[in-house]
Amino acid sequence: MIQTALIAIVALTFSMLATPLVRRLALRAGVVAVPRVRDLHITPVPLLGGLAIYGSFVAALILFGDRAYIVELIAILVGATLVSIFGLADDRWGLSARAKLAGQLLAGIVLLLGGTQVQLFPLIWLNWLVTLLWVVIITNAVNFLDNMDGLSGGITTIAATFFLLLAAMNEPRQVLVGAMAAALIGACIGFLRYNLNPATVFMGDTGSLFLGFMLAALAIKLRFPSNTPVVTWMVPLCILAVPLFDTSLVVVSRLRRGVNPFTTAGKDHLSHRLHALGLTRREAVLTCYLLGGATGMVGVYLTRATMVEAYFVAGMMAAVGIAALIWLERVCPRGGSG
């Protein structure tokens, strides 16, 4: 536990020190988010905050990570570096959706080569396919969620906290999962010092794609020896329910409007709709935090639940999610105006 705490503290310290530096770098290089019609900010805001998150995460693990897991860690870091590079290129020059998808698939293949994969099915090719789908879905879900100050970083912090808790609860303790989750928590909290509303720096795709990839990898690495996979496959879905719900809401909404959900942007995310319902931007973000904490606690419960209990709770949660999606589509289908 001391090692895990050191990793979190080092990542936090590095992130708080590095974020102002990358902010200045972004301003000098002209890598800024210029306000568009769909954006909530009204003045240009520096991007590249994701570089501080990435660098802090890597530095903490290099300094205090357990060398016994170096091979697995290297594969994960190589994959994370790939998606971050593609994100950086998108922040600087702009990339097509296909190019970013190619980068995510390449990073997923690196995970597979390093031995990090879903282990749910007897057919290995099916496990590989589900692994790649999971990486792409979660990476993009967190990227989609980066639509309001402090939202993506905060939800990642909450999800990583639950992953850390579960890694510590399981026997034997999952050291690598705990170390990566701790580094992610520290790096995100340090960055949130500058990213909460009103944000002075954005993480950009450099950060959001990195965070999504790391959450996907943590979910795959986490094991639950005390329960059956028939139950525990639902645990990561609960912990990551907020980004998954937000992506589902956006995809359904845009398909109903007859536009491409992956290339058409808009104020139709969960946070935008909460804002349109009368919450301030901070209140909308905090509401998403509370939802992330609540669904994460459901995930923790499922690790100790019987099969009947687990599927009953998961079914109720899915029903609430579907009902919420339908309701939001009816009362505020396009989100707010500012």
mmCIF file of C-alpha atoms in Angstrom:
data_model
loop_
_atom_site.group_PDB
_atom_site.id
_atom_site.type_symbol
_atom_site.label_atom_id
_atom_site.label_comp_id
_atom_site.label_asym_id
_atom_site.label_seq_id
_atom_site.Cartn_x
_atom_site.Cartn_y
_atom_site.Cartn_z
ATOM 1 C CA MET A 1 0.000 0.000 0.000
ATOM 2 C CA ILE A 2 2.915 2.346 0.658
ATOM 3 C CA GLN A 3 4.168 1.783 -2.879
ATOM 4 C CA THR A 4 0.704 2.490 -4.296
ATOM 5 C CA ALA A 5 0.419 5.690 -2.255
ATOM 6 C CA LEU A 6 3.851 6.838 -3.455
ATOM 7 C CA ILE A 7 2.842 6.270 -7.072
ATOM 8 C CA ALA A 8 -0.316 8.349 -6.609
ATOM 9 C CA ILE A 9 1.551 11.158 -4.813
ATOM 10 C CA VAL A 10 4.321 11.315 -7.423
ATOM 11 C CA ALA A 11 1.809 11.350 -10.298
ATOM 12 C CA LEU A 12 -0.184 14.079 -8.543
ATOM 13 C CA THR A 13 2.904 16.226 -7.930
ATOM 14 C CA PHE A 14 4.254 15.813 -11.442
ATOM 15 C CA SER A 15 0.852 16.596 -12.955
ATOM 16 C CA MET A 16 0.407 19.784 -10.934
ATOM 17 C CA LEU A 17 3.887 20.965 -11.930
ATOM 18 C CA ALA A 18 3.743 19.869 -15.564
ATOM 19 C CA THR A 19 0.283 21.155 -16.506
ATOM 20 C CA PRO A 20 1.238 24.886 -16.399
ATOM 21 C CA LEU A 21 4.321 24.067 -18.491
ATOM 22 C CA VAL A 22 2.384 22.279 -21.236
ATOM 23 C CA ARG A 23 -0.169 25.093 -21.137
ATOM 24 C CA ARG A 24 2.573 27.571 -22.032
ATOM 25 C CA LEU A 25 3.890 25.186 -24.674
ATOM 26 C CA ALA A 26 0.433 24.946 -26.246
ATOM 27 C CA LEU A 27 0.108 28.732 -26.348
ATOM 28 C CA ARG A 28 3.514 29.145 -27.994
ATOM 29 C CA ALA A 29 2.812 26.383 -30.516
ATOM 30 C CA GLY A 30 -0.677 27.706 -31.233
ATOM 31 C CA VAL A 31 -2.342 24.458 -30.148
ATOM 32 C CA VAL A 32 -5.531 25.963 -28.732
ATOM 33 C CA ALA A 33 -9.228 25.147 -28.813
ATOM 34 C CA VAL A 34 -10.814 27.996 -30.758
ATOM 35 C CA PRO A 35 -14.486 28.446 -29.771
ATOM 36 C CA ARG A 36 -16.993 26.933 -32.191
ATOM 37 C CA VAL A 37 -20.781 27.055 -32.224
ATOM 38 C CA ARG A 38 -21.039 23.753 -30.328
ATOM 39 C CA ASP A 39 -18.430 24.689 -27.697
ATOM 40 C CA LEU A 40 -19.164 26.075 -24.245
ATOM 41 C CA HIS A 41 -16.000 28.174 -23.858
ATOM 42 C CA ILE A 42 -15.978 31.651 -25.425
ATOM 43 C CA THR A 43 -12.216 32.329 -25.538
ATOM 44 C CA PRO A 44 -9.384 30.180 -26.958
ATOM 45 C CA VAL A 45 -8.128 27.626 -24.409
ATOM 46 C CA PRO A 46 -4.755 25.821 -24.654
ATOM 47 C CA LEU A 47 -4.843 22.123 -25.419
ATOM 48 C CA LEU A 48 -2.084 19.557 -24.688
ATOM 49 C CA GLY A 49 -3.012 19.127 -21.024
ATOM 50 C CA GLY A 50 -3.088 15.438 -21.854
ATOM 51 C CA LEU A 51 0.697 15.513 -22.220
ATOM 52 C CA ALA A 52 0.977 16.380 -18.526
ATOM 53 C CA ILE A 53 -1.368 13.522 -17.597
ATOM 54 C CA TYR A 54 0.513 11.052 -19.770
ATOM 55 C CA GLY A 55 3.975 12.151 -18.607
ATOM 56 C CA SER A 56 2.996 12.123 -14.929
ATOM 57 C CA PHE A 57 1.472 8.663 -15.235
ATOM 58 C CA VAL A 58 4.544 7.199 -16.922
ATOM 59 C CA ALA A 59 7.012 8.936 -14.601
ATOM 60 C CA ALA A 60 5.282 7.654 -11.455
ATOM 61 C CA LEU A 61 5.280 4.064 -12.704
ATOM 62 C CA ILE A 62 8.900 4.209 -13.839
ATOM 63 C CA LEU A 63 10.021 5.540 -10.467
ATOM 64 C CA PHE A 64 7.952 3.351 -8.151
ATOM 65 C CA GLY A 65 6.330 0.612 -10.247
ATOM 66 C CA ASP A 66 7.017 -3.050 -9.489
ATOM 67 C CA ARG A 67 9.693 -4.363 -11.858
ATOM 68 C CA ALA A 68 8.191 -7.858 -11.675
ATOM 69 C CA TYR A 69 5.431 -6.743 -14.045
ATOM 70 C CA ILE A 70 7.643 -4.833 -16.455
ATOM 71 C CA VAL A 71 6.785 -6.907 -19.557
ATOM 72 C CA GLU A 72 3.023 -6.459 -19.136
ATOM 73 C CA LEU A 73 3.477 -2.794 -18.248
ATOM 74 C CA ILE A 74 5.618 -2.077 -21.303
ATOM 75 C CA ALA A 75 2.980 -3.471 -23.661
ATOM 76 C CA ILE A 76 0.277 -1.361 -22.010
ATOM 77 C CA LEU A 77 2.455 1.757 -22.071
ATOM 78 C CA VAL A 78 3.334 1.243 -25.736
ATOM 79 C CA GLY A 79 -0.360 0.995 -26.592
ATOM 80 C CA ALA A 80 -1.144 4.050 -24.467
ATOM 81 C CA THR A 81 1.669 5.956 -26.139
ATOM 82 C CA LEU A 82 0.294 5.111 -29.583
ATOM 83 C CA VAL A 83 -3.185 6.456 -28.849
ATOM 84 C CA SER A 84 -1.641 9.539 -27.226
ATOM 85 C CA ILE A 85 0.463 10.212 -30.323
ATOM 86 C CA PHE A 86 -2.604 9.947 -32.542
ATOM 87 C CA GLY A 87 -4.436 12.238 -30.138
ATOM 88 C CA LEU A 88 -1.586 14.738 -30.199
ATOM 89 C CA ALA A 89 -1.610 14.721 -33.997
ATOM 90 C CA ASP A 90 -5.345 15.342 -33.940
ATOM 91 C CA ASP A 91 -4.956 18.246 -31.503
ATOM 92 C CA ARG A 92 -2.241 19.815 -33.646
ATOM 93 C CA TRP A 93 -3.281 19.107 -37.213
ATOM 94 C CA GLY A 94 -6.601 17.297 -37.095
ATOM 95 C CA LEU A 95 -7.087 13.645 -38.046
ATOM 96 C CA SER A 96 -9.969 11.837 -39.663
ATOM 97 C CA ALA A 97 -12.106 9.491 -37.589
ATOM 98 C CA ARG A 98 -10.716 6.578 -39.587
ATOM 99 C CA ALA A 99 -7.136 7.525 -38.790
ATOM 100 C CA LYS A 100 -7.891 7.693 -35.059
ATOM 101 C CA LEU A 101 -9.713 4.368 -35.248
ATOM 102 C CA ALA A 102 -6.669 2.823 -36.922
ATOM 103 C CA GLY A 103 -4.494 4.089 -34.077
ATOM 104 C CA GLN A 104 -6.841 2.609 -31.472
ATOM 105 C CA LEU A 105 -6.899 -0.764 -33.218
ATOM 106 C CA LEU A 106 -3.118 -0.744 -33.448
ATOM 107 C CA ALA A 107 -2.886 0.011 -29.731
ATOM 108 C CA GLY A 108 -5.352 -2.810 -29.036
ATOM 109 C CA ILE A 109 -3.213 -5.229 -31.032
ATOM 110 C CA VAL A 110 -0.197 -4.205 -28.932
ATOM 111 C CA LEU A 111 -2.235 -5.086 -25.825
ATOM 112 C CA LEU A 112 -2.987 -8.504 -27.273
ATOM 113 C CA LEU A 113 0.677 -9.111 -28.103
ATOM 114 C CA GLY A 114 1.562 -8.227 -24.517
ATOM 115 C CA GLY A 115 -0.895 -10.771 -23.140
ATOM 116 C CA THR A 116 -3.630 -8.362 -22.025
ATOM 117 C CA GLN A 117 -6.923 -9.699 -23.323
ATOM 118 C CA VAL A 118 -10.467 -10.585 -22.369
ATOM 119 C CA GLN A 119 -10.762 -14.164 -21.114
ATOM 120 C CA LEU A 120 -14.468 -14.904 -21.332
ATOM 121 C CA PHE A 121 -14.834 -17.374 -24.203
ATOM 122 C CA PRO A 122 -13.310 -20.761 -25.095
ATOM 123 C CA LEU A 123 -12.479 -19.490 -28.598
ATOM 124 C CA ILE A 124 -9.304 -17.384 -28.492
ATOM 125 C CA TRP A 125 -10.174 -15.419 -31.637
ATOM 126 C CA LEU A 126 -13.451 -14.365 -30.014
ATOM 127 C CA ASN A 127 -11.562 -13.096 -26.957
ATOM 128 C CA TRP A 128 -9.267 -11.129 -29.276
ATOM 129 C CA LEU A 129 -12.239 -9.610 -31.106
ATOM 130 C CA VAL A 130 -13.991 -8.605 -27.884
ATOM 131 C CA THR A 131 -10.729 -7.120 -26.574
ATOM 132 C CA LEU A 132 -10.345 -4.899 -29.634
ATOM 133 C CA LEU A 133 -14.012 -3.869 -29.529
ATOM 134 C CA TRP A 134 -13.745 -3.041 -25.820
ATOM 135 C CA VAL A 135 -10.620 -0.924 -26.338
ATOM 136 C CA VAL A 136 -12.211 1.032 -29.188
ATOM 137 C CA ILE A 137 -15.546 1.539 -27.391
ATOM 138 C CA ILE A 138 -14.112 2.699 -24.051
ATOM 139 C CA THR A 139 -11.386 4.831 -25.630
ATOM 140 C CA ASN A 140 -13.972 6.676 -27.698
ATOM 141 C CA ALA A 141 -16.511 6.833 -24.863
ATOM 142 C CA VAL A 142 -14.064 8.743 -22.649
ATOM 143 C CA ASN A 143 -13.112 10.899 -25.635
ATOM 144 C CA PHE A 144 -16.811 11.684 -26.199
ATOM 145 C CA LEU A 145 -17.181 12.495 -22.502
ATOM 146 C CA ASP A 146 -14.562 15.269 -22.706
ATOM 147 C CA ASN A 147 -17.203 17.894 -23.447
ATOM 148 C CA MET A 148 -17.354 19.997 -20.273
ATOM 149 C CA ASP A 149 -14.711 21.348 -17.880
ATOM 150 C CA GLY A 150 -13.478 18.672 -15.480
ATOM 151 C CA LEU A 151 -15.846 15.960 -16.688
ATOM 152 C CA SER A 152 -13.601 13.402 -18.379
ATOM 153 C CA GLY A 153 -10.790 13.776 -15.838
ATOM 154 C CA GLY A 154 -13.176 13.517 -12.898
ATOM 155 C CA ILE A 155 -15.037 10.465 -14.187
ATOM 156 C CA THR A 156 -11.701 8.784 -14.928
ATOM 157 C CA THR A 157 -10.552 9.511 -11.368
ATOM 158 C CA ILE A 158 -13.720 7.949 -9.945
ATOM 159 C CA ALA A 159 -13.497 4.874 -12.174
ATOM 160 C CA ALA A 160 -9.791 4.394 -11.435
ATOM 161 C CA THR A 161 -10.538 4.663 -7.695
ATOM 162 C CA PHE A 162 -12.970 1.764 -7.963
ATOM 163 C CA PHE A 163 -10.444 -0.251 -9.963
ATOM 164 C CA LEU A 164 -7.843 0.435 -7.252
ATOM 165 C CA LEU A 165 -10.297 -0.586 -4.533
ATOM 166 C CA LEU A 166 -11.175 -3.848 -6.280
ATOM 167 C CA ALA A 167 -7.512 -4.635 -6.975
ATOM 168 C CA ALA A 168 -6.828 -4.260 -3.245
ATOM 169 C CA MET A 169 -9.913 -6.257 -2.169
ATOM 170 C CA ASN A 170 -9.106 -9.312 -4.284
ATOM 171 C CA GLU A 171 -6.762 -12.030 -3.096
ATOM 172 C CA PRO A 172 -4.069 -12.192 -4.235
ATOM 173 C CA ARG A 173 -3.833 -8.416 -4.602
ATOM 174 C CA GLN A 174 -3.421 -7.280 -8.182
ATOM 175 C CA VAL A 175 -0.326 -5.142 -7.898
ATOM 176 C CA LEU A 176 -0.080 -3.970 -11.509
ATOM 177 C CA VAL A 177 -3.749 -2.926 -11.689
ATOM 178 C CA GLY A 178 -3.415 -1.096 -8.373
ATOM 179 C CA ALA A 179 -0.249 0.705 -9.456
ATOM 180 C CA MET A 180 -1.703 1.853 -12.790
ATOM 181 C CA ALA A 181 -4.967 2.939 -11.170
ATOM 182 C CA ALA A 182 -3.076 4.922 -8.518
ATOM 183 C CA ALA A 183 -0.958 6.654 -11.166
ATOM 184 C CA LEU A 184 -4.076 7.494 -13.144
ATOM 185 C CA ILE A 185 -5.808 8.920 -10.060
ATOM 186 C CA GLY A 186 -2.839 11.121 -9.153
ATOM 187 C CA ALA A 187 -2.274 12.369 -12.702
ATOM 188 C CA CYS A 188 -5.960 13.251 -13.170
ATOM 189 C CA ILE A 189 -6.362 15.021 -9.824
ATOM 190 C CA GLY A 190 -3.269 17.126 -10.493
ATOM 191 C CA PHE A 191 -4.649 18.087 -13.894
ATOM 192 C CA LEU A 192 -8.121 18.855 -12.525
ATOM 193 C CA ARG A 193 -6.549 21.652 -10.481
ATOM 194 C CA TYR A 194 -6.445 23.568 -13.793
ATOM 195 C CA ASN A 195 -9.314 21.924 -15.666
ATOM 196 C CA LEU A 196 -12.310 22.438 -13.392
ATOM 197 C CA ASN A 197 -14.687 25.191 -14.472
ATOM 198 C CA PRO A 198 -13.516 27.701 -15.549
ATOM 199 C CA ALA A 199 -10.758 25.629 -17.179
ATOM 200 C CA THR A 200 -7.451 27.265 -18.097
ATOM 201 C CA VAL A 201 -6.296 24.238 -20.102
ATOM 202 C CA PHE A 202 -7.942 21.310 -21.889
ATOM 203 C CA MET A 203 -6.575 17.766 -22.057
ATOM 204 C CA GLY A 204 -7.417 17.480 -25.754
ATOM 205 C CA ASP A 205 -7.538 14.167 -27.575
ATOM 206 C CA THR A 206 -4.008 13.560 -26.318
ATOM 207 C CA GLY A 207 -5.438 13.132 -22.846
ATOM 208 C CA SER A 208 -8.936 11.785 -23.459
ATOM 209 C CA LEU A 209 -7.785 8.982 -25.763
ATOM 210 C CA PHE A 210 -5.017 8.079 -23.309
ATOM 211 C CA LEU A 211 -7.423 7.979 -20.365
ATOM 212 C CA GLY A 212 -9.959 5.906 -22.277
ATOM 213 C CA PHE A 213 -7.330 3.411 -23.376
ATOM 214 C CA MET A 214 -5.969 3.054 -19.841
ATOM 215 C CA LEU A 215 -9.438 2.500 -18.353
ATOM 216 C CA ALA A 216 -10.089 -0.158 -20.995
ATOM 217 C CA ALA A 217 -6.777 -1.863 -20.146
ATOM 218 C CA LEU A 218 -7.429 -1.706 -16.388
ATOM 219 C CA ALA A 219 -10.858 -3.276 -16.852
ATOM 220 C CA ILE A 220 -9.357 -6.137 -18.861
ATOM 221 C CA LYS A 221 -6.502 -6.735 -16.398
ATOM 222 C CA LEU A 222 -8.744 -6.800 -13.331
ATOM 223 C CA ARG A 223 -9.597 -10.330 -12.185
ATOM 224 C CA PHE A 224 -12.206 -11.590 -9.706
ATOM 225 C CA PRO A 225 -11.099 -15.010 -8.430
ATOM 226 C CA SER A 226 -13.820 -15.085 -5.761
ATOM 227 C CA ASN A 227 -16.698 -15.057 -8.248
ATOM 228 C CA THR A 228 -17.602 -16.485 -11.635
ATOM 229 C CA PRO A 229 -16.931 -14.633 -14.917
ATOM 230 C CA VAL A 230 -20.622 -15.152 -15.736
ATOM 231 C CA VAL A 231 -21.201 -12.438 -13.117
ATOM 232 C CA THR A 232 -18.005 -10.390 -13.009
ATOM 233 C CA TRP A 233 -17.993 -9.408 -16.690
ATOM 234 C CA MET A 234 -20.620 -6.832 -15.709
ATOM 235 C CA VAL A 235 -18.406 -5.127 -13.097
ATOM 236 C CA PRO A 236 -16.376 -2.946 -15.532
ATOM 237 C CA LEU A 237 -19.596 -2.027 -17.354
ATOM 238 C CA CYS A 238 -21.010 -0.649 -14.097
ATOM 239 C CA ILE A 239 -17.828 1.214 -13.180
ATOM 240 C CA LEU A 240 -17.719 2.795 -16.643
ATOM 241 C CA ALA A 241 -21.490 3.246 -16.917
ATOM 242 C CA VAL A 242 -21.392 7.055 -17.235
ATOM 243 C CA PRO A 243 -19.179 7.212 -20.363
ATOM 244 C CA LEU A 244 -21.024 4.210 -21.829
ATOM 245 C CA PHE A 245 -24.415 5.841 -21.203
ATOM 246 C CA ASP A 246 -23.244 9.162 -22.617
ATOM 247 C CA THR A 247 -21.985 7.482 -25.790
ATOM 248 C CA SER A 248 -25.225 5.481 -26.147
ATOM 249 C CA LEU A 249 -27.285 8.655 -25.691
ATOM 250 C CA VAL A 250 -25.284 10.531 -28.314
ATOM 251 C CA VAL A 251 -25.317 7.676 -30.833
ATOM 252 C CA VAL A 252 -29.077 7.123 -30.510
ATOM 253 C CA SER A 253 -29.798 10.851 -30.696
ATOM 254 C CA ARG A 254 -27.706 11.423 -33.791
ATOM 255 C CA LEU A 255 -28.996 8.338 -35.578
ATOM 256 C CA ARG A 256 -32.543 9.553 -34.938
ATOM 257 C CA ARG A 257 -31.588 12.865 -36.554
ATOM 258 C CA GLY A 258 -30.087 11.050 -39.520
ATOM 259 C CA VAL A 259 -26.470 12.143 -38.998
ATOM 260 C CA ASN A 260 -23.243 10.219 -38.496
ATOM 261 C CA PRO A 261 -22.847 9.821 -34.713
ATOM 262 C CA PHE A 262 -19.051 9.579 -34.909
ATOM 263 C CA THR A 263 -18.258 12.522 -37.165
ATOM 264 C CA THR A 264 -21.050 14.930 -36.213
ATOM 265 C CA ALA A 265 -20.475 16.982 -33.078
ATOM 266 C CA GLY A 266 -23.113 18.754 -31.039
ATOM 267 C CA LYS A 267 -24.487 19.713 -27.640
ATOM 268 C CA ASP A 268 -26.328 16.442 -27.188
ATOM 269 C CA HIS A 269 -24.218 14.823 -24.465
ATOM 270 C CA LEU A 270 -25.495 13.981 -20.996
ATOM 271 C CA SER A 271 -23.756 16.974 -19.432
ATOM 272 C CA HIS A 272 -25.257 19.366 -22.019
ATOM 273 C CA ARG A 273 -28.738 18.054 -21.344
ATOM 274 C CA LEU A 274 -28.331 18.379 -17.589
ATOM 275 C CA HIS A 275 -27.243 21.964 -18.212
ATOM 276 C CA ALA A 276 -30.299 22.512 -20.419
ATOM 277 C CA LEU A 277 -32.506 21.205 -17.606
ATOM 278 C CA GLY A 278 -31.367 24.079 -15.404
ATOM 279 C CA LEU A 279 -28.160 22.926 -13.738
ATOM 280 C CA THR A 280 -25.058 25.093 -13.915
ATOM 281 C CA ARG A 281 -22.071 23.597 -15.700
ATOM 282 C CA ARG A 282 -20.402 22.737 -12.411
ATOM 283 C CA GLU A 283 -23.610 21.170 -11.112
ATOM 284 C CA ALA A 284 -23.949 19.139 -14.310
ATOM 285 C CA VAL A 285 -20.408 17.820 -13.925
ATOM 286 C CA LEU A 286 -20.901 17.069 -10.227
ATOM 287 C CA THR A 287 -24.108 15.208 -11.055
ATOM 288 C CA CYS A 288 -22.153 13.032 -13.474
ATOM 289 C CA TYR A 289 -19.584 12.445 -10.711
ATOM 290 C CA LEU A 290 -22.355 11.292 -8.371
ATOM 291 C CA LEU A 291 -23.737 8.983 -11.037
ATOM 292 C CA GLY A 292 -20.256 7.551 -11.605
ATOM 293 C CA GLY A 293 -19.858 6.934 -7.874
ATOM 294 C CA ALA A 294 -23.274 5.277 -7.615
ATOM 295 C CA THR A 295 -22.752 2.935 -10.571
ATOM 296 C CA GLY A 296 -19.255 2.143 -9.318
ATOM 297 C CA MET A 297 -20.710 1.021 -5.987
ATOM 298 C CA VAL A 298 -23.097 -1.243 -7.895
ATOM 299 C CA GLY A 299 -20.041 -2.726 -9.595
ATOM 300 C CA VAL A 300 -18.402 -3.419 -6.231
ATOM 301 C CA TYR A 301 -21.602 -5.099 -5.029
ATOM 302 C CA LEU A 302 -21.654 -7.372 -8.081
ATOM 303 C CA THR A 303 -18.227 -8.798 -7.209
ATOM 304 C CA ARG A 304 -19.839 -10.481 -4.167
ATOM 305 C CA ALA A 305 -23.299 -11.134 -5.593
ATOM 306 C CA THR A 306 -24.818 -14.449 -6.599
ATOM 307 C CA MET A 307 -25.776 -14.967 -10.221
ATOM 308 C CA VAL A 308 -29.464 -14.281 -9.566
ATOM 309 C CA GLU A 309 -28.707 -11.155 -7.523
ATOM 310 C CA ALA A 310 -26.214 -9.866 -10.084
ATOM 311 C CA TYR A 311 -28.499 -10.232 -13.083
ATOM 312 C CA PHE A 312 -31.451 -8.764 -11.213
ATOM 313 C CA VAL A 313 -29.461 -5.675 -10.192
ATOM 314 C CA ALA A 314 -27.828 -5.327 -13.611
ATOM 315 C CA GLY A 315 -31.219 -5.692 -15.290
ATOM 316 C CA MET A 316 -32.706 -2.978 -13.102
ATOM 317 C CA MET A 317 -29.729 -0.726 -13.830
ATOM 318 C CA ALA A 318 -30.082 -1.302 -17.572
ATOM 319 C CA ALA A 319 -33.819 -0.553 -17.385
ATOM 320 C CA VAL A 320 -33.151 2.719 -15.552
ATOM 321 C CA GLY A 321 -30.548 3.631 -18.160
ATOM 322 C CA ILE A 322 -32.923 2.962 -21.062
ATOM 323 C CA ALA A 323 -35.700 4.910 -19.365
ATOM 324 C CA ALA A 324 -33.332 7.838 -18.721
ATOM 325 C CA LEU A 325 -32.203 7.822 -22.361
ATOM 326 C CA ILE A 326 -35.786 7.891 -23.624
ATOM 327 C CA TRP A 327 -36.741 10.645 -21.172
ATOM 328 C CA LEU A 328 -33.752 12.823 -22.076
ATOM 329 C CA GLU A 329 -34.516 12.412 -25.766
ATOM 330 C CA ARG A 330 -38.049 13.640 -25.146
ATOM 331 C CA VAL A 331 -37.458 16.565 -22.793
ATOM 332 C CA CYS A 332 -34.219 17.984 -24.257
ATOM 333 C CA PRO A 333 -33.181 16.172 -27.431
ATOM 334 C CA ARG A 334 -30.465 18.632 -28.460
ATOM 335 C CA GLY A 335 -29.062 19.891 -25.149
ATOM 336 C CA GLY A 336 -28.496 23.507 -24.140
ATOM 337 C CA SER A 337 -27.518 26.569 -26.062
ATOM 338 C CA GLY A 338 -24.690 27.831 -23.914
#
